[in-house]
Amino acid sequence: MPFAKNFMWGGATAANQYEGGYLEGGRGLSTMDCRLPGNRHEYRKVSFTRPDGSVGYASRYEAVGEGARGTILEDRYYPSHNAVDFYHHWKEDIALFAEMGFRCFRMSVSWTRLYPSGTEETPNPEGVAFYRDVFSELQKNGIEPLVTLNHFDLPLYLADEIDGWCDRRTIGYFSRFARTCFEEFRDLVHYWITFNEINTIRDWTKLGNKDMSDQTVYQAMHHMFLGSAHAVIIGHEVNPGNMIGMMCAYGSMYPYDCAPDNYMNNIVSLHKIQFFCDVQCRGYYPEYKLKEFERSHVVIRKEETDDAVLKQGTVDFIAFSYYFSNVTRADANVEMTGDQSHAVENPYLKKTDWGWSLDPVGIRVACNELYDRYQKPLWIVENGLGAEDVFEDGTVHDAYRIDYLREHIRELKKAVETDGVNVLGYTPWGCIDLISAGTGEMSKRYGFIYVDLDDEGKGTFRRFRKDSFYWYQKVIESNGEEL
Ligand code: BGP
């Protein structure tokens, strides 16, 4: 059998796209609560107020500017506020996951549900109780939670008052939050991820940065690396049995052709992802990045103990998302942003309706590249097809989704069986329909379970099993043999 007996089949979600209940249970506002919806042609924007009182909007590529404060406009719809309302549907959802046979479930803890402003001395008891209930229910159903400490969210107070991760104090606030999670859920959670897709975190919602300069972004990133390392150290201290991973968006990269310049350029492009894995797996900054900093005059301000903390706080496994592959070319700049709108076309691949290339082999490439370089166990914590579903007679006939997943699992199997890569688990993204991170839409659906909600936030939130629900149930039951 290629997949181990205890291979972690399951599904993945994130609080800002799934949980909702944004003003309930004492929760504080997060930067993600200021994020408006977009669509497949238009980037999502955050709304903010400038010091002169005027309202501004910024996409992930735009700076909000000095003195900006995140703002929620009364007449607009913000998808994270209710999301798909896990907050009130958790029992029902977990029952459905159990029915599919999930062995694990990936979710994130909303930072501001535990620490409403980020700065409190003690956690919000209602928040702790909510997650304890959820984790207990999962365990009762034989499902191991895989918990992401930070999935794109940042307390709005920290962003407004101290520019979030740009300020060293955020490391301390985050460490306190992480300690709370490790201690409060010690008996219920054994698998953790520090930051989701750390290589795509450049914008205000995630870093709290008011400008987009490399100096600002890399300094904030340095603090985030320290936050992650501290979390790993604390997590191991609280429970030596904890497995704590890093997480990156891994889009495999192919050189455009065999021109030596394009091949060399592909190596340099891969460094854009590897940098994050190098620091978190090896515990120090790689040479190529230090040289880049020298050339671009980026100076990272460090304290004396930083290097030792990074070294001590290396991760136990590498989690990654894989959706598509990229093509690199010496004369084109590839940004690893989860957005393929400016990508170099691959003539061998078809694309989804949202323009993402379809490349199952790329998942095997990713497994090999990561395992060869770090020899740490891998966990595919996101993969899937975002597609428009037709809901009729209480279900969705989503053969296209089944095809996508089947092909990817086949390649994953080769990575395990033929290449000997150590893969701990597979948790496809949005196992239940949820808000798209990139576009804020509901119509970009990934789930095995359909949720009745539209792009304006209207619907009953009722859940329905799709065809893929029964297909995935068989996949898990047969441990990946019946595809
Ligand atoms: C990753 C994120 C997820 C998720 C996924 C799919 O970048 O970690 O939060 O949403 O991509 O992307 P999208 O929702 O834009 O289709």
mmCIF file of N, CA, C and O and ligand atoms in Angstrom, residues 17 151-152 196-197 323 356 382 429 436-439 444 446, ligand 1:
data_model
loop_
_atom_site.group_PDB
_atom_site.id
_atom_site.type_symbol
_atom_site.label_atom_id
_atom_site.label_comp_id
_atom_site.label_asym_id
_atom_site.label_seq_id
_atom_site.Cartn_x
_atom_site.Cartn_y
_atom_site.Cartn_z
ATOM 1 N N GLN A 17 -12.235 32.583 6.233
ATOM 2 C CA GLN A 17 -13.044 32.213 5.079
ATOM 3 C C GLN A 17 -14.197 31.266 5.439
ATOM 4 O O GLN A 17 -15.061 30.993 4.630
ATOM 5 N N HIS A 151 -3.665 32.158 9.834
ATOM 6 C CA HIS A 151 -4.035 32.042 8.415
ATOM 7 C C HIS A 151 -4.444 33.432 7.942
ATOM 8 O O HIS A 151 -5.624 33.781 7.931
ATOM 9 N N PHE A 152 -3.493 34.232 7.586
ATOM 10 C CA PHE A 152 -3.707 35.554 6.971
ATOM 11 C C PHE A 152 -4.311 36.613 7.886
ATOM 12 O O PHE A 152 -4.627 37.702 7.406
ATOM 13 N N ASN A 196 0.219 30.295 7.602
ATOM 14 C CA ASN A 196 -0.231 29.828 6.299
ATOM 15 C C ASN A 196 0.508 30.565 5.183
ATOM 16 O O ASN A 196 0.689 31.784 5.238
ATOM 17 N N GLU A 197 0.911 29.826 4.157
ATOM 18 C CA GLU A 197 1.508 30.404 2.943
ATOM 19 C C GLU A 197 2.367 31.628 3.246
ATOM 20 O O GLU A 197 2.139 32.724 2.724
ATOM 21 N N TYR A 323 -1.695 24.125 -6.181
ATOM 22 C CA TYR A 323 -2.847 24.283 -7.075
ATOM 23 C C TYR A 323 -2.448 24.233 -8.540
ATOM 24 O O TYR A 323 -3.172 23.730 -9.374
ATOM 25 N N TRP A 356 -6.125 29.290 -13.554
ATOM 26 C CA TRP A 356 -5.022 28.556 -12.913
ATOM 27 C C TRP A 356 -4.696 27.325 -13.754
ATOM 28 O O TRP A 356 -5.614 26.580 -14.146
ATOM 29 N N GLU A 382 -3.274 21.786 1.118
ATOM 30 C CA GLU A 382 -4.252 22.426 0.225
ATOM 31 C C GLU A 382 -4.007 21.951 -1.188
ATOM 32 O O GLU A 382 -2.863 21.891 -1.641
ATOM 33 N N TRP A 429 -8.264 21.571 -0.193
ATOM 34 C CA TRP A 429 -8.758 22.877 0.256
ATOM 35 C C TRP A 429 -10.276 22.973 0.185
ATOM 36 O O TRP A 429 -10.899 22.416 -0.730
ATOM 37 N N SER A 436 -13.709 32.486 -1.157
ATOM 38 C CA SER A 436 -12.410 32.436 -1.816
ATOM 39 C C SER A 436 -11.493 33.512 -1.231
ATOM 40 O O SER A 436 -11.906 34.663 -1.050
ATOM 41 N N ALA A 437 -10.255 33.119 -0.939
ATOM 42 C CA ALA A 437 -9.304 34.091 -0.389
ATOM 43 C C ALA A 437 -8.956 35.139 -1.440
ATOM 44 O O ALA A 437 -8.903 36.329 -1.167
ATOM 45 N N GLY A 438 -8.746 34.677 -2.652
ATOM 46 C CA GLY A 438 -8.263 35.578 -3.692
ATOM 47 C C GLY A 438 -9.328 36.533 -4.204
ATOM 48 O O GLY A 438 -9.050 37.713 -4.437
ATOM 49 N N THR A 439 -10.551 36.043 -4.368
ATOM 50 C CA THR A 439 -11.574 36.882 -4.997
ATOM 51 C C THR A 439 -12.714 37.262 -4.049
ATOM 52 O O THR A 439 -13.508 38.132 -4.380
ATOM 53 N N LYS A 444 -16.638 30.600 -6.491
ATOM 54 C CA LYS A 444 -15.448 29.781 -6.731
ATOM 55 C C LYS A 444 -15.438 28.712 -5.639
ATOM 56 O O LYS A 444 -14.915 28.918 -4.546
ATOM 57 N N TYR A 446 -14.863 24.857 -3.878
ATOM 58 C CA TYR A 446 -13.920 23.742 -3.825
ATOM 59 C C TYR A 446 -14.496 22.507 -3.155
ATOM 60 O O TYR A 446 -13.894 21.443 -3.173
HETATM 61 C C1 BGP B 1 -4.486 29.668 -0.690
HETATM 62 C C2 BGP B 1 -4.963 30.024 0.676
HETATM 63 C C3 BGP B 1 -6.348 29.617 0.994
HETATM 64 C C4 BGP B 1 -7.261 29.387 -0.159
HETATM 65 C C5 BGP B 1 -6.624 28.886 -1.428
HETATM 66 C C6 BGP B 1 -7.462 28.956 -2.673
HETATM 67 O O1 BGP B 1 -3.726 30.716 -1.177
HETATM 68 O O2 BGP B 1 -4.132 29.521 1.685
HETATM 69 O O3 BGP B 1 -6.785 30.457 2.014
HETATM 70 O O4 BGP B 1 -8.286 30.269 -0.270
HETATM 71 O O5 BGP B 1 -5.417 29.498 -1.696
HETATM 72 O O6 BGP B 1 -7.433 30.231 -3.218
HETATM 73 P P1 BGP B 1 -8.723 31.011 -3.618
HETATM 74 O O7 BGP B 1 -9.590 31.013 -2.432
HETATM 75 O O8 BGP B 1 -8.271 32.364 -4.002
HETATM 76 O O9 BGP B 1 -9.292 30.251 -4.750
#
